[in-house]
Amino acid sequence: MQDQLDSILKSLNEVKSTQNKIITSMNEQNKTLKSFNERFDDLSTGINKIATENSFLKTKVFEFENKLIEIEKTTLTP
């Protein structure tokens, strides 16, 4: 009977140890995922800034093209 109880206690301790290892592993994965999320947020912010700047520059190029067309029209018109 004592051997059976010892065996059960040993098994329970092994399960407890395994659970602790799993919890530790999951906590590490959560830290890694949090780090990735922060990096993705930084990248998203950077991409949004670039997209905004690109839109601004696209508008400026369009304005310059229109001015150039007007200048060409006035210089080519007799």
mmCIF file of C-alpha atoms in Angstrom, residues 51-61:
data_model
loop_
_atom_site.group_PDB
_atom_site.id
_atom_site.type_symbol
_atom_site.label_atom_id
_atom_site.label_comp_id
_atom_site.label_asym_id
_atom_site.label_seq_id
_atom_site.Cartn_x
_atom_site.Cartn_y
_atom_site.Cartn_z
ATOM 1 C CA ALA A 51 2.677 56.507 -46.786
ATOM 2 C CA THR A 52 1.719 59.982 -45.554
ATOM 3 C CA GLU A 53 4.987 61.456 -46.805
ATOM 4 C CA ASN A 54 4.573 59.642 -50.120
ATOM 5 C CA SER A 55 1.093 61.089 -50.536
ATOM 6 C CA PHE A 56 2.419 64.583 -49.794
ATOM 7 C CA LEU A 57 5.289 64.162 -52.258
ATOM 8 C CA LYS A 58 2.944 62.761 -54.902
ATOM 9 C CA THR A 59 0.773 65.865 -54.564
ATOM 10 C CA LYS A 60 3.824 68.127 -54.863
ATOM 11 C CA VAL A 61 5.029 66.312 -57.998
#
